[in-house]
mmCIF file of C-alpha atoms in Angstrom:
data_model
loop_
_atom_site.group_PDB
_atom_site.id
_atom_site.type_symbol
_atom_site.label_atom_id
_atom_site.label_comp_id
_atom_site.label_asym_id
_atom_site.label_seq_id
_atom_site.Cartn_x
_atom_site.Cartn_y
_atom_site.Cartn_z
ATOM 1 C CA MET A 1 -74.763 -41.679 49.411
ATOM 2 C CA SER A 2 -76.327 -38.534 48.074
ATOM 3 C CA CYS A 3 -73.708 -36.824 45.855
ATOM 4 C CA PHE A 4 -74.456 -33.713 43.754
ATOM 5 C CA PRO A 5 -71.548 -33.319 41.299
ATOM 6 C CA LYS A 6 -72.919 -30.184 39.746
ATOM 7 C CA THR A 7 -74.979 -28.595 42.567
ATOM 8 C CA ARG A 8 -74.080 -27.187 45.940
ATOM 9 C CA PHE A 9 -76.983 -26.426 48.234
ATOM 10 C CA ASN A 10 -75.964 -23.135 49.988
ATOM 11 C CA ASP A 11 -78.795 -23.377 52.471
ATOM 12 C CA SER A 12 -82.079 -25.116 53.191
ATOM 13 C CA ALA A 13 -85.250 -24.629 55.201
ATOM 14 C CA PHE A 14 -88.254 -26.820 55.835
ATOM 15 C CA ARG A 15 -91.401 -25.148 54.525
ATOM 16 C CA TYR A 16 -93.068 -25.620 57.926
ATOM 17 C CA ASP A 17 -94.517 -29.147 57.941
ATOM 18 C CA ASP A 18 -96.585 -29.317 54.758
ATOM 19 C CA GLN A 19 -97.094 -32.971 53.842
ATOM 20 C CA TYR A 20 -98.640 -35.044 51.192
ATOM 21 C CA THR A 21 -100.015 -38.529 52.030
ATOM 22 C CA LEU A 22 -100.069 -40.808 48.963
ATOM 23 C CA SER A 23 -102.051 -44.061 48.909
ATOM 24 C CA MET A 24 -100.880 -47.122 47.014
ATOM 25 C CA THR A 25 -103.165 -50.219 46.575
ATOM 26 C CA TYR A 26 -101.595 -53.608 45.923
ATOM 27 C CA THR A 27 -102.423 -57.354 46.169
ATOM 28 C CA ASP A 28 -100.653 -59.338 48.908
ATOM 29 C CA ALA A 29 -99.142 -62.381 47.185
ATOM 30 C CA ALA A 30 -99.567 -64.645 50.219
ATOM 31 C CA SER A 31 -103.067 -63.832 51.318
ATOM 32 C CA LYS A 32 -104.384 -62.629 47.936
ATOM 33 C CA LYS A 33 -105.984 -59.768 49.774
ATOM 34 C CA THR A 34 -105.993 -56.218 48.619
ATOM 35 C CA ARG A 35 -104.105 -53.888 50.854
ATOM 36 C CA THR A 36 -103.476 -50.129 50.983
ATOM 37 C CA SER A 37 -100.171 -48.572 51.862
ATOM 38 C CA GLN A 38 -99.611 -44.870 52.632
ATOM 39 C CA ILE A 39 -96.441 -42.904 51.989
ATOM 40 C CA THR A 40 -95.917 -39.478 53.515
ATOM 41 C CA LYS A 41 -93.804 -36.988 51.611
ATOM 42 C CA SER A 42 -92.756 -33.542 52.857
ATOM 43 C CA VAL A 43 -91.962 -30.170 51.215
ATOM 44 C CA ALA A 44 -88.672 -28.424 51.732
ATOM 45 C CA SER A 45 -87.056 -25.439 50.046
ATOM 46 C CA PHE A 46 -83.432 -25.317 48.875
ATOM 47 C CA PHE A 47 -81.347 -22.978 46.823
ATOM 48 C CA ASP A 48 -78.085 -23.659 45.016
ATOM 49 C CA GLU A 49 -74.977 -21.719 44.199
ATOM 50 C CA ASN A 50 -76.428 -20.681 40.888
ATOM 51 C CA GLY A 51 -78.952 -18.524 42.654
ATOM 52 C CA VAL A 52 -81.998 -20.751 42.070
ATOM 53 C CA LEU A 53 -84.548 -21.201 44.806
ATOM 54 C CA CYS A 54 -86.720 -24.307 44.408
ATOM 55 C CA MET A 55 -89.343 -26.241 46.246
ATOM 56 C CA TYR A 56 -88.652 -29.929 46.502
ATOM 57 C CA LEU A 57 -90.782 -32.938 47.458
ATOM 58 C CA TYR A 58 -88.809 -35.569 49.240
ATOM 59 C CA GLN A 59 -89.581 -38.871 50.871
ATOM 60 C CA PRO A 60 -87.479 -39.103 54.032
ATOM 61 C CA GLU A 61 -88.056 -42.908 54.574
ATOM 62 C CA VAL A 62 -86.314 -44.078 51.390
ATOM 63 C CA LYS A 63 -82.838 -45.027 52.592
ATOM 64 C CA MET A 64 -82.482 -45.785 56.226
ATOM 65 C CA LEU A 65 -79.008 -46.295 57.808
ATOM 66 C CA LYS A 66 -78.745 -45.739 61.587
ATOM 67 C CA ASN A 67 -81.550 -43.140 61.348
ATOM 68 C CA ASN A 68 -79.654 -41.447 58.523
ATOM 69 C CA VAL A 69 -81.625 -40.765 55.422
ATOM 70 C CA SER A 70 -79.625 -39.847 52.334
ATOM 71 C CA VAL A 71 -81.542 -38.059 49.632
ATOM 72 C CA SER A 72 -80.203 -38.468 46.084
ATOM 73 C CA LYS A 73 -81.262 -36.675 42.941
ATOM 74 C CA LYS A 74 -83.666 -39.425 42.058
ATOM 75 C CA GLU A 75 -85.467 -38.919 45.335
ATOM 76 C CA LEU A 76 -85.802 -35.163 45.025
ATOM 77 C CA GLN A 77 -88.748 -33.970 42.903
ATOM 78 C CA ARG A 78 -88.835 -30.366 41.948
ATOM 79 C CA LEU A 79 -92.177 -28.726 42.544
ATOM 80 C CA GLY A 80 -93.726 -25.726 40.816
ATOM 81 C CA THR A 81 -91.652 -22.928 39.386
ATOM 82 C CA PRO A 82 -88.301 -21.947 40.861
ATOM 83 C CA TYR A 83 -87.045 -18.364 41.309
ATOM 84 C CA LYS A 84 -83.742 -17.102 39.854
ATOM 85 C CA PHE A 85 -82.016 -14.468 41.901
ATOM 86 C CA LYS A 86 -79.918 -11.674 40.397
ATOM 87 C CA GLY A 87 -77.227 -12.221 43.115
ATOM 88 C CA SER A 88 -75.877 -15.210 44.993
ATOM 89 C CA PRO A 89 -78.294 -16.107 47.807
ATOM 90 C CA GLN A 90 -76.782 -16.863 51.205
ATOM 91 C CA SER A 91 -79.470 -18.003 53.635
ATOM 92 C CA VAL A 92 -83.182 -18.882 53.504
ATOM 93 C CA VAL A 93 -85.837 -19.079 56.255
ATOM 94 C CA CYS A 94 -89.538 -19.769 56.148
ATOM 95 C CA VAL A 95 -91.427 -17.137 58.092
ATOM 96 C CA SER A 96 -94.915 -18.577 57.418
ATOM 97 C CA HIS A 97 -96.344 -21.404 55.321
ATOM 98 C CA ASP A 98 -96.286 -19.234 52.182
ATOM 99 C CA THR A 99 -93.518 -16.678 52.830
ATOM 100 C CA LEU A 100 -89.713 -17.051 52.503
ATOM 101 C CA CYS A 101 -86.918 -14.596 53.301
ATOM 102 C CA VAL A 102 -83.513 -14.800 51.653
ATOM 103 C CA THR A 103 -80.328 -12.868 52.164
ATOM 104 C CA GLY A 104 -77.875 -12.132 49.337
ATOM 105 C CA GLY A 105 -80.196 -12.755 46.447
ATOM 106 C CA GLY A 106 -80.598 -9.045 45.838
ATOM 107 C CA GLY A 107 -77.017 -8.191 46.918
ATOM 108 C CA TYR A 108 -75.410 -8.318 50.331
ATOM 109 C CA LYS A 109 -77.343 -5.176 51.484
ATOM 110 C CA ALA A 110 -80.784 -6.595 50.706
ATOM 111 C CA VAL A 111 -83.216 -9.177 51.924
ATOM 112 C CA CYS A 112 -85.732 -10.688 49.499
ATOM 113 C CA LEU A 113 -89.245 -11.535 50.563
ATOM 114 C CA LEU A 114 -90.835 -14.247 48.365
ATOM 115 C CA SER A 115 -94.239 -15.884 48.292
ATOM 116 C CA VAL A 116 -95.016 -19.552 47.606
ATOM 117 C CA SER A 117 -98.336 -20.215 45.876
ATOM 118 C CA THR A 118 -100.444 -23.345 46.302
ATOM 119 C CA ASP A 119 -98.883 -24.822 43.163
ATOM 120 C CA ASN A 120 -95.386 -24.044 44.598
ATOM 121 C CA THR A 121 -94.611 -21.144 42.252
ATOM 122 C CA ILE A 122 -92.066 -18.888 43.926
ATOM 123 C CA THR A 123 -92.429 -15.135 43.285
ATOM 124 C CA LEU A 124 -90.519 -12.085 44.564
ATOM 125 C CA THR A 125 -92.813 -10.028 46.689
ATOM 126 C CA ARG A 126 -90.490 -7.175 47.546
ATOM 127 C CA GLU A 127 -86.874 -6.444 48.281
ATOM 128 C CA ILE A 128 -85.814 -4.800 51.581
ATOM 129 C CA LYS A 129 -82.705 -2.582 51.273
ATOM 130 C CA THR A 130 -80.572 -2.749 54.443
ATOM 131 C CA SER A 131 -77.841 -0.556 55.938
ATOM 132 C CA SER A 132 -75.651 -3.620 56.736
ATOM 133 C CA LYS A 133 -74.404 -6.668 54.858
ATOM 134 C CA PHE A 134 -76.340 -9.692 56.057
ATOM 135 C CA ASP A 135 -75.229 -13.309 55.913
ATOM 136 C CA SER A 136 -77.469 -15.796 57.817
ATOM 137 C CA LEU A 137 -80.962 -15.199 59.098
ATOM 138 C CA CYS A 138 -83.494 -16.941 61.339
ATOM 139 C CA CYS A 139 -86.927 -16.263 62.817
ATOM 140 C CA MET A 140 -87.195 -14.361 66.096
ATOM 141 C CA SER A 141 -90.946 -13.800 66.091
ATOM 142 C CA PRO A 142 -93.720 -13.831 63.469
ATOM 143 C CA SER A 143 -92.736 -10.193 62.521
ATOM 144 C CA HIS A 144 -89.005 -10.177 63.208
ATOM 145 C CA MET A 145 -85.809 -11.980 62.214
ATOM 146 C CA VAL A 146 -82.288 -12.120 63.554
ATOM 147 C CA VAL A 147 -79.517 -11.688 61.011
ATOM 148 C CA SER A 148 -75.763 -12.054 61.203
ATOM 149 C CA THR A 149 -73.705 -9.297 59.685
ATOM 150 C CA MET A 150 -70.531 -8.864 57.660
ATOM 151 C CA ASP A 151 -68.020 -6.002 58.055
ATOM 152 C CA ASN A 152 -69.980 -4.631 60.974
ATOM 153 C CA PRO A 153 -69.023 -4.294 64.649
ATOM 154 C CA ARG A 154 -72.470 -5.505 65.598
ATOM 155 C CA PRO A 155 -72.262 -9.182 64.459
ATOM 156 C CA ALA A 156 -76.047 -9.650 64.832
ATOM 157 C CA ARG A 157 -78.997 -7.422 64.373
ATOM 158 C CA MET A 158 -82.792 -7.588 64.322
ATOM 159 C CA LEU A 159 -84.798 -6.944 61.176
ATOM 160 C CA SER A 160 -88.553 -6.688 60.914
ATOM 161 C CA LEU A 161 -90.554 -7.792 57.919
ATOM 162 C CA ASP A 162 -91.316 -4.101 57.358
ATOM 163 C CA GLY A 163 -87.567 -3.429 56.901
ATOM 164 C CA VAL A 164 -86.766 -1.796 60.232
ATOM 165 C CA GLU A 165 -83.367 -2.647 61.697
ATOM 166 C CA ASN A 166 -82.613 -2.693 65.442
ATOM 167 C CA ASP A 167 -79.755 -3.657 67.724
ATOM 168 C CA PHE A 168 -79.716 -5.863 70.786
ATOM 169 C CA ASP A 169 -79.463 -3.135 73.480
ATOM 170 C CA HIS A 170 -78.564 -5.484 76.362
ATOM 171 C CA VAL A 171 -75.909 -7.522 74.500
ATOM 172 C CA VAL A 172 -72.231 -6.636 74.541
ATOM 173 C CA PHE A 173 -70.449 -8.205 71.544
ATOM 174 C CA PRO A 174 -66.713 -8.725 71.222
ATOM 175 C CA THR A 175 -64.873 -5.990 69.322
ATOM 176 C CA LYS A 176 -64.661 -7.966 66.117
ATOM 177 C CA THR A 177 -65.968 -7.990 62.605
ATOM 178 C CA TYR A 178 -66.643 -10.946 60.318
ATOM 179 C CA LYS A 179 -66.417 -11.754 56.668
ATOM 180 C CA ALA A 180 -68.878 -13.983 54.772
ATOM 181 C CA ASN A 181 -69.383 -17.431 56.337
ATOM 182 C CA GLU A 182 -67.228 -16.597 59.382
ATOM 183 C CA SER A 183 -70.165 -16.142 61.843
ATOM 184 C CA LEU A 184 -73.736 -17.467 61.452
ATOM 185 C CA CYS A 185 -76.638 -17.198 63.803
ATOM 186 C CA THR A 186 -79.829 -18.731 65.197
ATOM 187 C CA TYR A 187 -82.240 -17.605 67.906
ATOM 188 C CA VAL A 188 -83.987 -19.686 70.616
ATOM 189 C CA GLN A 189 -87.207 -17.672 71.135
ATOM 190 C CA SER A 190 -88.421 -19.271 74.348
ATOM 191 C CA LYS A 191 -85.054 -18.725 76.035
ATOM 192 C CA ASN A 192 -84.307 -15.291 74.617
ATOM 193 C CA THR A 193 -81.009 -16.728 73.509
ATOM 194 C CA LEU A 194 -79.003 -15.541 70.541
ATOM 195 C CA VAL A 195 -76.477 -18.066 69.153
ATOM 196 C CA LEU A 196 -73.471 -16.932 67.134
ATOM 197 C CA THR A 197 -70.728 -19.140 65.696
ATOM 198 C CA ASP A 198 -67.137 -17.948 65.358
ATOM 199 C CA ARG A 199 -65.624 -20.173 62.754
ATOM 200 C CA ASN A 200 -62.013 -19.055 63.038
ATOM 201 C CA ALA A 201 -62.050 -19.028 66.838
ATOM 202 C CA HIS A 202 -63.717 -22.485 67.026
ATOM 203 C CA THR A 203 -66.243 -20.965 69.419
ATOM 204 C CA VAL A 204 -69.970 -20.843 69.877
ATOM 205 C CA PHE A 205 -71.342 -17.724 71.691
ATOM 206 C CA LEU A 206 -74.621 -17.851 73.589
ATOM 207 C CA TYR A 207 -76.222 -14.464 74.573
ATOM 208 C CA ASP A 208 -79.140 -13.926 76.893
ATOM 209 C CA THR A 209 -80.716 -10.946 75.071
ATOM 210 C CA VAL A 210 -82.789 -9.932 78.189
ATOM 211 C CA LYS A 211 -80.276 -10.364 80.982
ATOM 212 C CA GLY A 212 -77.341 -9.296 78.893
ATOM 213 C CA THR A 213 -75.257 -12.327 80.007
ATOM 214 C CA SER A 214 -73.142 -14.361 77.642
ATOM 215 C CA ARG A 215 -71.201 -17.593 77.468
ATOM 216 C CA ALA A 216 -68.454 -18.719 75.099
ATOM 217 C CA VAL A 217 -68.379 -22.445 74.414
ATOM 218 C CA THR A 218 -65.191 -24.141 73.263
ATOM 219 C CA ASN A 219 -64.534 -27.873 73.038
ATOM 220 C CA GLU A 220 -62.291 -30.176 71.108
ATOM 221 C CA ASN A 221 -65.395 -31.333 69.194
ATOM 222 C CA ILE A 222 -66.197 -27.738 68.063
ATOM 223 C CA GLN A 223 -63.954 -27.167 65.068
ATOM 224 C CA GLU A 224 -64.810 -24.431 62.644
ATOM 225 C CA PRO A 225 -68.412 -24.091 63.753
ATOM 226 C CA CYS A 226 -70.676 -22.629 61.020
ATOM 227 C CA GLY A 227 -74.383 -23.169 60.416
ATOM 228 C CA CYS A 228 -76.626 -23.618 63.433
ATOM 229 C CA CYS A 229 -80.288 -23.982 64.261
ATOM 230 C CA VAL A 230 -82.792 -24.566 67.066
ATOM 231 C CA GLY A 231 -83.085 -28.220 67.909
ATOM 232 C CA PRO A 232 -85.630 -30.307 69.803
ATOM 233 C CA GLY A 233 -86.583 -28.967 73.251
ATOM 234 C CA ASP A 234 -85.159 -25.523 72.645
ATOM 235 C CA THR A 235 -81.621 -26.819 72.355
ATOM 236 C CA VAL A 236 -79.016 -25.835 69.702
ATOM 237 C CA LEU A 237 -77.481 -27.794 66.915
ATOM 238 C CA VAL A 238 -74.276 -26.585 65.331
ATOM 239 C CA CYS A 239 -72.271 -27.777 62.310
ATOM 240 C CA SER A 240 -68.692 -28.584 63.345
ATOM 241 C CA GLU A 241 -67.326 -28.275 59.807
ATOM 242 C CA ASN A 242 -63.744 -29.522 60.438
ATOM 243 C CA ASN A 243 -64.918 -32.413 62.586
ATOM 244 C CA ASN A 244 -67.589 -33.684 60.123
ATOM 245 C CA SER A 245 -70.169 -33.719 62.923
ATOM 246 C CA ILE A 246 -73.135 -31.930 64.502
ATOM 247 C CA VAL A 247 -72.702 -30.672 68.060
ATOM 248 C CA HIS A 248 -75.765 -30.643 70.310
ATOM 249 C CA LEU A 249 -75.832 -27.901 72.977
ATOM 250 C CA SER A 250 -78.105 -26.642 75.676
ATOM 251 C CA VAL A 251 -78.665 -22.860 75.952
ATOM 252 C CA ASP A 252 -76.458 -22.959 79.011
ATOM 253 C CA GLY A 253 -73.617 -24.176 76.989
ATOM 254 C CA LYS A 254 -73.615 -27.843 78.065
ATOM 255 C CA ILE A 255 -72.686 -30.295 75.327
ATOM 256 C CA LEU A 256 -75.492 -32.801 75.005
ATOM 257 C CA GLY A 257 -74.131 -34.916 72.246
ATOM 258 C CA ILE A 258 -71.873 -35.222 69.210
ATOM 259 C CA TYR A 259 -73.357 -36.654 66.047
ATOM 260 C CA PRO A 260 -71.014 -37.665 63.180
ATOM 261 C CA VAL A 261 -72.390 -37.187 59.736
ATOM 262 C CA ASP A 262 -71.484 -39.132 56.616
ATOM 263 C CA MET A 263 -70.168 -36.117 54.639
ATOM 264 C CA LEU A 264 -67.166 -33.792 54.495
ATOM 265 C CA PHE A 265 -67.447 -30.274 55.956
ATOM 266 C CA PRO A 266 -71.156 -29.951 57.012
ATOM 267 C CA ARG A 267 -72.101 -26.329 56.692
ATOM 268 C CA SER A 268 -75.864 -25.745 56.665
ATOM 269 C CA ILE A 269 -78.426 -27.223 58.988
ATOM 270 C CA CYS A 270 -82.160 -26.883 59.615
ATOM 271 C CA VAL A 271 -84.833 -28.649 61.614
ATOM 272 C CA SER A 272 -88.545 -28.960 60.774
ATOM 273 C CA LYS A 273 -91.039 -27.084 62.901
ATOM 274 C CA ASN A 274 -92.249 -30.160 64.663
ATOM 275 C CA ALA A 275 -88.599 -31.133 65.420
ATOM 276 C CA THR A 276 -88.854 -34.567 63.800
ATOM 277 C CA ARG A 277 -86.716 -34.037 60.737
ATOM 278 C CA LEU A 278 -83.187 -32.588 60.214
ATOM 279 C CA ALA A 279 -81.471 -31.539 56.958
ATOM 280 C CA VAL A 280 -77.692 -31.067 56.608
ATOM 281 C CA SER A 281 -75.669 -30.047 53.542
ATOM 282 C CA ASN A 282 -71.985 -29.501 53.062
ATOM 283 C CA SER A 283 -69.550 -27.201 51.311
ATOM 284 C CA PRO A 284 -66.779 -28.981 49.345
ATOM 285 C CA LYS A 285 -66.516 -28.580 45.576
ATOM 286 C CA ASP A 286 -66.761 -32.331 45.130
ATOM 287 C CA ALA A 287 -68.649 -35.017 47.064
ATOM 288 C CA LYS A 288 -71.568 -32.562 47.652
ATOM 289 C CA LYS A 289 -74.337 -34.020 49.797
ATOM 290 C CA LEU A 290 -77.722 -33.214 51.205
ATOM 291 C CA GLN A 291 -78.777 -35.618 53.892
ATOM 292 C CA MET A 292 -82.032 -35.960 55.826
ATOM 293 C CA TYR A 293 -82.324 -37.416 59.279
ATOM 294 C CA ASN A 294 -85.317 -38.537 61.391
ATOM 295 C CA ILE A 295 -85.061 -37.169 64.941
ATOM 296 C CA SER A 296 -86.280 -39.668 67.551
ATOM 297 C CA PRO A 297 -86.880 -38.935 71.264
ATOM 298 C CA ALA A 298 -84.079 -40.008 73.536
ATOM 299 C CA ASN A 299 -84.730 -43.200 75.470
ATOM 300 C CA SER A 300 -85.507 -42.535 79.122
#
């Protein structure tokens, strides 16, 4: 199990699909022949509750248990130079192979843009001051993000990399405002679908941002939904925090599967760009974990 007694990972994001292939030469004891084995390692970015954003090198094939890969401290290798925020960061997303966006690091009404150099040194590029308090964020297009808000009657807004804020004109939201961690978002670009979780109402909302239609999904397996992300085939993965599981949804609201995870209160989730790897972290003060999963195609 991957326990972090002193560190809680607030959020995580795969840095696209950067990979390193390492070669290892050894002598086979039986045949006496020299053989070469290759190990592929991938880069991901994480930040902790102390406000430090780091790049880590991890090897997702280390511990396999029913396709579950637990990553311990010994298997995480910090890369380059981390970045220390002046505030507590909330959410991170990779908008390109060398650009990260973070909410909360410069205060709740700010979004930090950071660059990642070839040697994995993280540097603040600029800080976008915003009119609203933002919690989670995700990519909508190469130039725009979707952000969930706090203390705002519009629970989700659009934000460009130039700092321009816009509303979803065709979406009618419930008359409700949220505090921190009460509602998080993701966006399925190909389906024009905005996903919002309502933790206290045990509900996942799906909005068609073009047609203006919406759907509220409730189920006994959806208990205190929080972090969410786009899954394989333009589906949606949601952390069911009080059920210790991941709920797999279609954009039409159909439940495709329930995946228990070996951790208490899963909170944050992300999928690699090629949809082959999944990272999940949790929120308790003890038994903190970060787990990696390999995603395999369903058997036909």
